[in-house]
Amino acid sequence: SCLTCDGPDAENCTSCPNPSAPYIYLDNPVDNGDVDDVNGTCNSGTKCPDQYYEPEEKKCVHCQSTCQTCNSAQRDGCLSCNFDDMLFKTARSDNSSFLGNACY
């Protein structure tokens, strides 16, 4: 279901056809924030589902496993938590700036 790919498997999509499966789901960690360096699978839908966020149009990147919703793949990118975890604000070790929210 890939429009373009860099391998034979379904998870090697680098772009997806439109409108049949316009969203590419990137399940690999995006540690450096560069979603152009990873591949995924093409899926249908009108937005990224829970446990994914959309850093670029039509690209859904998986949140950290403890996050239900997020705004980055980093641990401090949680907006809401899975299970009964609590959402905590995180700051730099010297408390100089707010980093984000993490679930514990």
mmCIF file of N, CA, C and O in Angstrom:
data_model
loop_
_atom_site.group_PDB
_atom_site.id
_atom_site.type_symbol
_atom_site.label_atom_id
_atom_site.label_comp_id
_atom_site.label_asym_id
_atom_site.label_seq_id
_atom_site.Cartn_x
_atom_site.Cartn_y
_atom_site.Cartn_z
ATOM 1 N N SER A 1 0.813 -1.203 0.000
ATOM 2 C CA SER A 1 0.000 0.000 0.000
ATOM 3 C C SER A 1 0.858 1.270 0.000
ATOM 4 O O SER A 1 0.352 2.344 0.192
ATOM 5 N N CYS A 2 2.161 1.132 -0.217
ATOM 6 C CA CYS A 2 3.050 2.297 -0.257
ATOM 7 C C CYS A 2 2.984 2.987 -1.610
ATOM 8 O O CYS A 2 2.828 2.332 -2.635
ATOM 9 N N LEU A 3 3.157 4.300 -1.611
ATOM 10 C CA LEU A 3 3.368 5.020 -2.862
ATOM 11 C C LEU A 3 4.849 4.937 -3.219
ATOM 12 O O LEU A 3 5.209 4.620 -4.346
ATOM 13 N N THR A 4 5.723 5.196 -2.242
ATOM 14 C CA THR A 4 7.161 4.989 -2.397
ATOM 15 C C THR A 4 7.666 4.239 -1.172
ATOM 16 O O THR A 4 7.079 4.314 -0.096
ATOM 17 N N CYS A 5 8.759 3.516 -1.345
ATOM 18 C CA CYS A 5 9.298 2.727 -0.241
ATOM 19 C C CYS A 5 10.796 2.551 -0.410
ATOM 20 O O CYS A 5 11.346 2.856 -1.466
ATOM 21 N N ASP A 6 11.447 2.047 0.637
ATOM 22 C CA ASP A 6 12.875 1.753 0.502
ATOM 23 C C ASP A 6 13.179 0.318 0.915
ATOM 24 O O ASP A 6 14.259 0.014 1.374
ATOM 25 N N GLY A 7 12.190 -0.558 0.730
ATOM 26 C CA GLY A 7 12.360 -1.970 1.013
ATOM 27 C C GLY A 7 11.113 -2.736 0.636
ATOM 28 O O GLY A 7 10.090 -2.146 0.299
ATOM 29 N N PRO A 8 11.148 -4.072 0.720
ATOM 30 C CA PRO A 8 10.045 -4.903 0.254
ATOM 31 C C PRO A 8 8.891 -5.061 1.249
ATOM 32 O O PRO A 8 7.825 -5.535 0.878
ATOM 33 N N ASP A 9 9.089 -4.666 2.494
ATOM 34 C CA ASP A 9 8.073 -4.915 3.516
ATOM 35 C C ASP A 9 7.084 -3.763 3.643
ATOM 36 O O ASP A 9 7.377 -2.623 3.280
ATOM 37 N N ALA A 10 5.895 -4.059 4.204
ATOM 38 C CA ALA A 10 4.847 -3.056 4.363
ATOM 39 C C ALA A 10 5.277 -1.902 5.255
ATOM 40 O O ALA A 10 4.801 -0.783 5.093
ATOM 41 N N GLU A 11 6.192 -2.151 6.183
ATOM 42 C CA GLU A 11 6.638 -1.097 7.086
ATOM 43 C C GLU A 11 7.793 -0.270 6.516
ATOM 44 O O GLU A 11 8.382 0.549 7.200
ATOM 45 N N ASN A 12 8.112 -0.451 5.234
ATOM 46 C CA ASN A 12 9.185 0.303 4.583
ATOM 47 C C ASN A 12 8.672 1.477 3.755
ATOM 48 O O ASN A 12 9.394 2.022 2.917
ATOM 49 N N CYS A 13 7.433 1.913 4.005
ATOM 50 C CA CYS A 13 6.866 3.029 3.240
ATOM 51 C C CYS A 13 7.570 4.336 3.591
ATOM 52 O O CYS A 13 7.842 4.618 4.761
ATOM 53 N N THR A 14 7.850 5.125 2.564
ATOM 54 C CA THR A 14 8.373 6.473 2.770
ATOM 55 C C THR A 14 7.343 7.520 2.369
ATOM 56 O O THR A 14 7.461 8.674 2.728
ATOM 57 N N SER A 15 6.303 7.104 1.619
ATOM 58 C CA SER A 15 5.146 7.954 1.338
ATOM 59 C C SER A 15 3.963 7.048 1.024
ATOM 60 O O SER A 15 4.128 5.873 0.689
ATOM 61 N N CYS A 16 2.766 7.617 1.142
ATOM 62 C CA CYS A 16 1.538 6.824 0.997
ATOM 63 C C CYS A 16 0.638 7.402 -0.090
ATOM 64 O O CYS A 16 0.661 8.603 -0.348
ATOM 65 N N PRO A 17 -0.201 6.526 -0.704
ATOM 66 C CA PRO A 17 -1.150 7.010 -1.708
ATOM 67 C C PRO A 17 -2.244 7.838 -1.037
ATOM 68 O O PRO A 17 -2.501 7.698 0.143
ATOM 69 N N ASN A 18 -2.829 8.685 -1.813
ATOM 70 C CA ASN A 18 -3.907 9.517 -1.302
ATOM 71 C C ASN A 18 -5.106 9.318 -2.213
ATOM 72 O O ASN A 18 -4.925 9.271 -3.415
ATOM 73 N N PRO A 19 -6.327 9.185 -1.774
ATOM 74 C CA PRO A 19 -6.809 9.258 -0.400
ATOM 75 C C PRO A 19 -7.011 7.898 0.261
ATOM 76 O O PRO A 19 -7.476 7.822 1.382
ATOM 77 N N SER A 20 -6.671 6.800 -0.413
ATOM 78 C CA SER A 20 -6.990 5.478 0.136
ATOM 79 C C SER A 20 -6.307 5.187 1.469
ATOM 80 O O SER A 20 -6.902 4.588 2.361
ATOM 81 N N ALA A 21 -5.068 5.568 1.623
ATOM 82 C CA ALA A 21 -4.342 5.348 2.883
ATOM 83 C C ALA A 21 -3.348 6.497 3.065
ATOM 84 O O ALA A 21 -2.154 6.326 2.878
ATOM 85 N N PRO A 22 -3.846 7.686 3.405
ATOM 86 C CA PRO A 22 -2.986 8.865 3.364
ATOM 87 C C PRO A 22 -1.996 9.005 4.519
ATOM 88 O O PRO A 22 -1.038 9.757 4.413
ATOM 89 N N TYR A 23 -2.204 8.297 5.609
ATOM 90 C CA TYR A 23 -1.356 8.488 6.782
ATOM 91 C C TYR A 23 -0.268 7.430 6.871
ATOM 92 O O TYR A 23 -0.530 6.246 6.706
ATOM 93 N N ILE A 24 0.956 7.850 7.129
ATOM 94 C CA ILE A 24 2.058 6.919 7.357
ATOM 95 C C ILE A 24 2.287 6.839 8.864
ATOM 96 O O ILE A 24 2.421 7.856 9.535
ATOM 97 N N TYR A 25 2.222 5.640 9.406
ATOM 98 C CA TYR A 25 2.402 5.409 10.838
ATOM 99 C C TYR A 25 3.848 5.023 11.081
ATOM 100 O O TYR A 25 4.325 4.021 10.555
ATOM 101 N N LEU A 26 4.532 5.824 11.848
ATOM 102 C CA LEU A 26 5.932 5.605 12.155
ATOM 103 C C LEU A 26 6.033 5.033 13.559
ATOM 104 O O LEU A 26 5.904 5.747 14.541
ATOM 105 N N ASP A 27 6.208 3.735 13.651
ATOM 106 C CA ASP A 27 6.267 3.078 14.952
ATOM 107 C C ASP A 27 7.669 3.043 15.525
ATOM 108 O O ASP A 27 7.858 2.744 16.685
ATOM 109 N N ASN A 28 8.659 3.343 14.703
ATOM 110 C CA ASN A 28 10.032 3.368 15.191
ATOM 111 C C ASN A 28 10.232 4.605 16.055
ATOM 112 O O ASN A 28 9.638 5.644 15.791
ATOM 113 N N PRO A 29 11.081 4.540 17.056
ATOM 114 C CA PRO A 29 11.356 5.742 17.847
ATOM 115 C C PRO A 29 11.964 6.837 16.972
ATOM 116 O O PRO A 29 12.742 6.556 16.070
ATOM 117 N N VAL A 30 11.572 8.058 17.229
ATOM 118 C CA VAL A 30 12.101 9.208 16.511
ATOM 119 C C VAL A 30 12.889 10.029 17.521
ATOM 120 O O VAL A 30 12.457 11.057 17.992
ATOM 121 N N ASP A 31 14.065 9.524 17.886
ATOM 122 C CA ASP A 31 14.847 10.141 18.949
ATOM 123 C C ASP A 31 15.337 11.535 18.599
ATOM 124 O O ASP A 31 15.391 12.408 19.435
ATOM 125 N N ASN A 32 15.691 11.742 17.338
ATOM 126 C CA ASN A 32 16.230 13.046 16.961
ATOM 127 C C ASN A 32 15.167 13.997 16.435
ATOM 128 O O ASN A 32 15.467 15.113 16.050
ATOM 129 N N GLY A 33 13.903 13.561 16.417
ATOM 130 C CA GLY A 33 12.815 14.402 15.953
ATOM 131 C C GLY A 33 12.697 14.510 14.446
ATOM 132 O O GLY A 33 11.829 15.192 13.936
ATOM 133 N N ASP A 34 13.564 13.840 13.685
ATOM 134 C CA ASP A 34 13.546 13.925 12.231
ATOM 135 C C ASP A 34 12.709 12.785 11.664
ATOM 136 O O ASP A 34 13.189 11.671 11.503
ATOM 137 N N VAL A 35 11.458 13.072 11.351
ATOM 138 C CA VAL A 35 10.556 12.027 10.858
ATOM 139 C C VAL A 35 10.853 11.640 9.420
ATOM 140 O O VAL A 35 10.289 10.682 8.914
ATOM 141 N N ASP A 36 11.743 12.340 8.737
ATOM 142 C CA ASP A 36 12.103 11.963 7.373
ATOM 143 C C ASP A 36 13.094 10.807 7.349
ATOM 144 O O ASP A 36 13.330 10.212 6.314
ATOM 145 N N ASP A 37 13.691 10.491 8.485
ATOM 146 C CA ASP A 37 14.699 9.428 8.546
ATOM 147 C C ASP A 37 14.120 8.058 8.872
ATOM 148 O O ASP A 37 14.859 7.100 9.000
ATOM 149 N N VAL A 38 12.814 7.951 9.060
ATOM 150 C CA VAL A 38 12.211 6.671 9.444
ATOM 151 C C VAL A 38 11.120 6.293 8.463
ATOM 152 O O VAL A 38 10.596 7.134 7.749
ATOM 153 N N ASN A 39 10.786 5.015 8.429
ATOM 154 C CA ASN A 39 9.757 4.474 7.550
ATOM 155 C C ASN A 39 8.598 3.977 8.383
ATOM 156 O O ASN A 39 8.712 3.803 9.586
ATOM 157 N N GLY A 40 7.480 3.691 7.728
ATOM 158 C CA GLY A 40 6.325 3.184 8.442
ATOM 159 C C GLY A 40 5.370 2.463 7.530
ATOM 160 O O GLY A 40 5.713 2.091 6.406
ATOM 161 N N THR A 41 4.145 2.277 8.003
ATOM 162 C CA THR A 41 3.088 1.622 7.242
ATOM 163 C C THR A 41 2.017 2.641 6.894
ATOM 164 O O THR A 41 1.774 3.579 7.647
ATOM 165 N N CYS A 42 1.373 2.461 5.751
ATOM 166 C CA CYS A 42 0.304 3.370 5.331
ATOM 167 C C CYS A 42 -1.037 2.905 5.898
ATOM 168 O O CYS A 42 -1.335 1.709 5.906
ATOM 169 N N ASN A 43 -1.814 3.860 6.381
ATOM 170 C CA ASN A 43 -3.112 3.565 6.978
ATOM 171 C C ASN A 43 -4.119 4.623 6.575
ATOM 172 O O ASN A 43 -3.763 5.765 6.302
ATOM 173 N N SER A 44 -5.390 4.233 6.611
ATOM 174 C CA SER A 44 -6.451 5.190 6.310
ATOM 175 C C SER A 44 -6.834 5.924 7.579
ATOM 176 O O SER A 44 -6.445 5.549 8.683
ATOM 177 N N GLY A 45 -7.593 6.969 7.433
ATOM 178 C CA GLY A 45 -8.063 7.745 8.573
ATOM 179 C C GLY A 45 -8.083 9.217 8.236
ATOM 180 O O GLY A 45 -7.606 9.644 7.187
ATOM 181 N N THR A 46 -8.636 9.991 9.151
ATOM 182 C CA THR A 46 -8.704 11.435 8.956
ATOM 183 C C THR A 46 -7.794 12.180 9.913
ATOM 184 O O THR A 46 -7.663 13.390 9.817
ATOM 185 N N LYS A 47 -7.189 11.472 10.864
ATOM 186 C CA LYS A 47 -6.236 12.067 11.796
ATOM 187 C C LYS A 47 -5.447 10.952 12.455
ATOM 188 O O LYS A 47 -5.796 9.781 12.337
ATOM 189 N N CYS A 48 -4.398 11.306 13.146
ATOM 190 C CA CYS A 48 -3.621 10.302 13.877
ATOM 191 C C CYS A 48 -4.438 9.804 15.068
ATOM 192 O O CYS A 48 -5.088 10.603 15.751
ATOM 193 N N PRO A 49 -4.410 8.513 15.353
ATOM 194 C CA PRO A 49 -5.177 7.975 16.476
ATOM 195 C C PRO A 49 -4.489 8.265 17.809
ATOM 196 O O PRO A 49 -3.359 8.766 17.852
ATOM 197 N N ASP A 50 -5.167 7.949 18.911
ATOM 198 C CA ASP A 50 -4.543 8.039 20.225
ATOM 199 C C ASP A 50 -3.246 7.253 20.215
ATOM 200 O O ASP A 50 -3.115 6.262 19.506
ATOM 201 N N GLN A 51 -2.315 7.680 20.996
ATOM 202 C CA GLN A 51 -0.983 7.112 21.155
ATOM 203 C C GLN A 51 -0.066 7.453 19.972
ATOM 204 O O GLN A 51 1.012 6.898 19.842
ATOM 205 N N TYR A 52 -0.484 8.378 19.127
ATOM 206 C CA TYR A 52 0.329 8.915 18.043
ATOM 207 C C TYR A 52 0.179 10.434 18.049
ATOM 208 O O TYR A 52 -0.819 10.961 18.513
ATOM 209 N N TYR A 53 1.156 11.137 17.513
ATOM 210 C CA TYR A 53 1.028 12.567 17.287
ATOM 211 C C TYR A 53 1.466 12.865 15.857
ATOM 212 O O TYR A 53 2.072 12.020 15.198
ATOM 213 N N GLU A 54 1.135 14.053 15.365
ATOM 214 C CA GLU A 54 1.379 14.389 13.962
ATOM 215 C C GLU A 54 2.376 15.554 13.863
ATOM 216 O O GLU A 54 1.985 16.706 13.816
ATOM 217 N N PRO A 55 3.686 15.248 13.809
ATOM 218 C CA PRO A 55 4.683 16.313 13.715
ATOM 219 C C PRO A 55 4.750 16.957 12.336
ATOM 220 O O PRO A 55 5.171 18.088 12.195
ATOM 221 N N GLU A 56 4.370 16.218 11.325
ATOM 222 C CA GLU A 56 4.293 16.701 9.949
ATOM 223 C C GLU A 56 3.000 16.176 9.360
ATOM 224 O O GLU A 56 2.511 15.123 9.755
ATOM 225 N N GLU A 57 2.472 16.895 8.383
ATOM 226 C CA GLU A 57 1.202 16.504 7.792
ATOM 227 C C GLU A 57 1.235 15.062 7.298
ATOM 228 O O GLU A 57 2.172 14.654 6.601
ATOM 229 N N LYS A 58 0.236 14.309 7.707
ATOM 230 C CA LYS A 58 0.028 12.914 7.289
ATOM 231 C C LYS A 58 1.060 11.936 7.831
ATOM 232 O O LYS A 58 1.184 10.827 7.333
ATOM 233 N N LYS A 59 1.844 12.318 8.838
ATOM 234 C CA LYS A 59 2.791 11.401 9.472
ATOM 235 C C LYS A 59 2.412 11.261 10.943
ATOM 236 O O LYS A 59 2.358 12.240 11.667
ATOM 237 N N CYS A 60 2.133 10.033 11.356
ATOM 238 C CA CYS A 60 1.739 9.737 12.733
ATOM 239 C C CYS A 60 2.888 9.019 13.430
ATOM 240 O O CYS A 60 3.287 7.935 13.017
ATOM 241 N N VAL A 61 3.423 9.634 14.467
ATOM 242 C CA VAL A 61 4.556 9.075 15.190
ATOM 243 C C VAL A 61 4.063 8.559 16.541
ATOM 244 O O VAL A 61 3.297 9.223 17.230
ATOM 245 N N HIS A 62 4.515 7.378 16.900
ATOM 246 C CA HIS A 62 4.072 6.727 18.130
ATOM 247 C C HIS A 62 4.595 7.467 19.356
ATOM 248 O O HIS A 62 5.759 7.840 19.417
ATOM 249 N N CYS A 63 3.707 7.683 20.335
ATOM 250 C CA CYS A 63 4.076 8.293 21.614
ATOM 251 C C CYS A 63 4.859 7.285 22.462
ATOM 252 O O CYS A 63 4.890 6.093 22.155
ATOM 253 N N GLN A 64 5.447 7.764 23.544
ATOM 254 C CA GLN A 64 6.019 6.863 24.543
ATOM 255 C C GLN A 64 4.914 5.931 25.028
ATOM 256 O O GLN A 64 3.740 6.303 25.041
ATOM 257 N N SER A 65 5.264 4.748 25.466
ATOM 258 C CA SER A 65 4.264 3.730 25.816
ATOM 259 C C SER A 65 3.358 4.144 26.969
ATOM 260 O O SER A 65 2.239 3.662 27.064
ATOM 261 N N THR A 66 3.792 5.042 27.830
ATOM 262 C CA THR A 66 2.955 5.449 28.965
ATOM 263 C C THR A 66 1.962 6.547 28.590
ATOM 264 O O THR A 66 1.054 6.836 29.363
ATOM 265 N N CYS A 67 2.118 7.175 27.429
ATOM 266 C CA CYS A 67 1.256 8.291 27.027
ATOM 267 C C CYS A 67 0.031 7.802 26.253
ATOM 268 O O CYS A 67 0.151 6.970 25.363
ATOM 269 N N GLN A 68 -1.127 8.354 26.554
ATOM 270 C CA GLN A 68 -2.331 8.126 25.757
ATOM 271 C C GLN A 68 -2.356 9.112 24.589
ATOM 272 O O GLN A 68 -2.661 8.753 23.474
ATOM 273 N N THR A 69 -2.046 10.377 24.873
ATOM 274 C CA THR A 69 -1.882 11.399 23.849
ATOM 275 C C THR A 69 -0.568 12.130 24.127
ATOM 276 O O THR A 69 -0.112 12.170 25.273
ATOM 277 N N CYS A 70 0.034 12.698 23.079
ATOM 278 C CA CYS A 70 1.331 13.347 23.268
ATOM 279 C C CYS A 70 1.558 14.400 22.200
ATOM 280 O O CYS A 70 0.818 14.484 21.223
ATOM 281 N N ASN A 71 2.606 15.197 22.401
ATOM 282 C CA ASN A 71 3.015 16.171 21.390
ATOM 283 C C ASN A 71 4.460 15.958 20.958
ATOM 284 O O ASN A 71 5.026 16.764 20.244
ATOM 285 N N SER A 72 5.079 14.856 21.424
ATOM 286 C CA SER A 72 6.393 14.430 20.959
ATOM 287 C C SER A 72 6.594 12.971 21.356
ATOM 288 O O SER A 72 5.861 12.442 22.181
ATOM 289 N N ALA A 73 7.605 12.352 20.778
ATOM 290 C CA ALA A 73 7.898 10.955 21.103
ATOM 291 C C ALA A 73 8.775 10.842 22.341
ATOM 292 O O ALA A 73 9.059 9.738 22.792
ATOM 293 N N GLN A 74 9.184 11.965 22.892
ATOM 294 C CA GLN A 74 10.035 11.953 24.084
ATOM 295 C C GLN A 74 9.202 11.632 25.322
ATOM 296 O O GLN A 74 7.992 11.810 25.343
ATOM 297 N N ARG A 75 9.847 11.181 26.373
ATOM 298 C CA ARG A 75 9.148 10.817 27.615
ATOM 299 C C ARG A 75 8.390 11.997 28.203
ATOM 300 O O ARG A 75 7.343 11.829 28.802
ATOM 301 N N ASP A 76 8.897 13.218 28.011
ATOM 302 C CA ASP A 76 8.230 14.393 28.570
ATOM 303 C C ASP A 76 7.245 15.038 27.590
ATOM 304 O O ASP A 76 6.861 16.182 27.743
ATOM 305 N N GLY A 77 6.802 14.278 26.582
ATOM 306 C CA GLY A 77 5.852 14.790 25.607
ATOM 307 C C GLY A 77 4.417 14.373 25.841
ATOM 308 O O GLY A 77 3.553 14.602 25.003
ATOM 309 N N CYS A 78 4.118 13.769 26.983
ATOM 310 C CA CYS A 78 2.762 13.283 27.262
ATOM 311 C C CYS A 78 1.784 14.436 27.488
ATOM 312 O O CYS A 78 2.115 15.422 28.150
ATOM 313 N N LEU A 79 0.589 14.291 26.966
ATOM 314 C CA LEU A 79 -0.513 15.204 27.253
ATOM 315 C C LEU A 79 -1.555 14.529 28.133
ATOM 316 O O LEU A 79 -2.280 15.185 28.865
ATOM 317 N N SER A 80 -1.644 13.206 28.037
ATOM 318 C CA SER A 80 -2.491 12.403 28.923
ATOM 319 C C SER A 80 -1.863 11.019 29.019
ATOM 320 O O SER A 80 -1.036 10.648 28.194
ATOM 321 N N CYS A 81 -2.249 10.272 30.047
ATOM 322 C CA CYS A 81 -1.582 9.000 30.350
ATOM 323 C C CYS A 81 -2.487 7.797 30.112
ATOM 324 O O CYS A 81 -3.701 7.884 30.195
ATOM 325 N N ASN A 82 -1.844 6.653 29.839
ATOM 326 C CA ASN A 82 -2.526 5.360 29.794
ATOM 327 C C ASN A 82 -2.737 4.868 31.226
ATOM 328 O O ASN A 82 -2.055 5.305 32.147
ATOM 329 N N PHE A 83 -3.600 3.918 31.360
ATOM 330 C CA PHE A 83 -3.795 3.214 32.624
ATOM 331 C C PHE A 83 -4.114 4.203 33.742
ATOM 332 O O PHE A 83 -4.835 5.157 33.528
ATOM 333 N N ASP A 84 -3.571 4.000 34.908
ATOM 334 C CA ASP A 84 -3.816 4.877 36.048
ATOM 335 C C ASP A 84 -2.611 5.734 36.380
ATOM 336 O O ASP A 84 -2.469 6.233 37.494
ATOM 337 N N ASP A 85 -1.727 5.914 35.396
ATOM 338 C CA ASP A 85 -0.546 6.743 35.622
ATOM 339 C C ASP A 85 -0.960 8.183 35.875
ATOM 340 O O ASP A 85 -1.999 8.641 35.423
ATOM 341 N N MET A 86 -0.115 8.902 36.576
ATOM 342 C CA MET A 86 -0.340 10.315 36.854
ATOM 343 C C MET A 86 0.536 11.142 35.929
ATOM 344 O O MET A 86 1.665 10.764 35.625
ATOM 345 N N LEU A 87 0.032 12.307 35.509
ATOM 346 C CA LEU A 87 0.770 13.210 34.641
ATOM 347 C C LEU A 87 1.529 14.216 35.498
ATOM 348 O O LEU A 87 0.953 14.889 36.340
ATOM 349 N N PHE A 88 2.840 14.290 35.308
ATOM 350 C CA PHE A 88 3.681 15.197 36.076
ATOM 351 C C PHE A 88 4.396 16.154 35.147
ATOM 352 O O PHE A 88 4.853 15.765 34.077
ATOM 353 N N LYS A 89 4.536 17.405 35.576
ATOM 354 C CA LYS A 89 5.341 18.371 34.836
ATOM 355 C C LYS A 89 6.798 18.055 35.100
ATOM 356 O O LYS A 89 7.173 17.690 36.202
ATOM 357 N N THR A 90 7.619 18.182 34.082
ATOM 358 C CA THR A 90 9.049 17.936 34.240
ATOM 359 C C THR A 90 9.807 19.219 33.912
ATOM 360 O O THR A 90 9.386 20.010 33.081
ATOM 361 N N ALA A 91 10.905 19.424 34.607
ATOM 362 C CA ALA A 91 11.735 20.605 34.392
ATOM 363 C C ALA A 91 13.187 20.173 34.313
ATOM 364 O O ALA A 91 13.545 19.055 34.685
ATOM 365 N N ARG A 92 14.015 21.056 33.850
ATOM 366 C CA ARG A 92 15.460 20.796 33.837
ATOM 367 C C ARG A 92 15.934 20.612 35.273
ATOM 368 O O ARG A 92 15.313 21.087 36.209
ATOM 369 N N SER A 93 17.025 19.905 35.444
ATOM 370 C CA SER A 93 17.515 19.602 36.793
ATOM 371 C C SER A 93 17.795 20.857 37.616
ATOM 372 O O SER A 93 17.670 20.850 38.834
ATOM 373 N N ASP A 94 18.100 21.963 36.959
ATOM 374 C CA ASP A 94 18.335 23.208 37.696
ATOM 375 C C ASP A 94 17.071 24.067 37.793
ATOM 376 O O ASP A 94 17.120 25.218 38.214
ATOM 377 N N ASN A 95 15.917 23.489 37.378
ATOM 378 C CA ASN A 95 14.618 24.160 37.394
ATOM 379 C C ASN A 95 14.596 25.442 36.564
ATOM 380 O O ASN A 95 13.764 26.320 36.788
ATOM 381 N N SER A 96 15.494 25.567 35.590
ATOM 382 C CA SER A 96 15.573 26.785 34.788
ATOM 383 C C SER A 96 14.469 26.866 33.730
ATOM 384 O O SER A 96 14.127 27.955 33.302
ATOM 385 N N SER A 97 13.930 25.726 33.321
ATOM 386 C CA SER A 97 12.866 25.780 32.305
ATOM 387 C C SER A 97 12.018 24.512 32.375
ATOM 388 O O SER A 97 12.449 23.462 32.797
ATOM 389 N N PHE A 98 10.775 24.670 31.916
ATOM 390 C CA PHE A 98 9.808 23.577 31.854
ATOM 391 C C PHE A 98 10.103 22.727 30.627
ATOM 392 O O PHE A 98 10.279 23.251 29.542
ATOM 393 N N LEU A 99 10.166 21.415 30.783
ATOM 394 C CA LEU A 99 10.418 20.515 29.655
ATOM 395 C C LEU A 99 9.125 19.971 29.057
ATOM 396 O O LEU A 99 8.973 19.889 27.857
ATOM 397 N N GLY A 100 8.204 19.551 29.881
ATOM 398 C CA GLY A 100 6.968 18.951 29.386
ATOM 399 C C GLY A 100 6.324 18.140 30.474
ATOM 400 O O GLY A 100 6.547 18.368 31.664
ATOM 401 N N ASN A 101 5.513 17.175 30.079
ATOM 402 C CA ASN A 101 4.789 16.323 31.009
ATOM 403 C C ASN A 101 5.205 14.873 30.798
ATOM 404 O O ASN A 101 5.385 14.445 29.666
ATOM 405 N N ALA A 102 5.302 14.133 31.892
ATOM 406 C CA ALA A 102 5.628 12.713 31.804
ATOM 407 C C ALA A 102 4.643 11.933 32.658
ATOM 408 O O ALA A 102 4.109 12.446 33.634
ATOM 409 N N CYS A 103 4.397 10.696 32.294
ATOM 410 C CA CYS A 103 3.484 9.831 33.040
ATOM 411 C C CYS A 103 4.273 8.861 33.901
ATOM 412 O O CYS A 103 5.250 8.262 33.458
ATOM 413 N N TYR A 104 3.864 8.745 35.150
ATOM 414 C CA TYR A 104 4.484 7.799 36.093
ATOM 415 C C TYR A 104 3.422 7.080 36.874
ATOM 416 O O TYR A 104 2.374 7.574 37.114
#
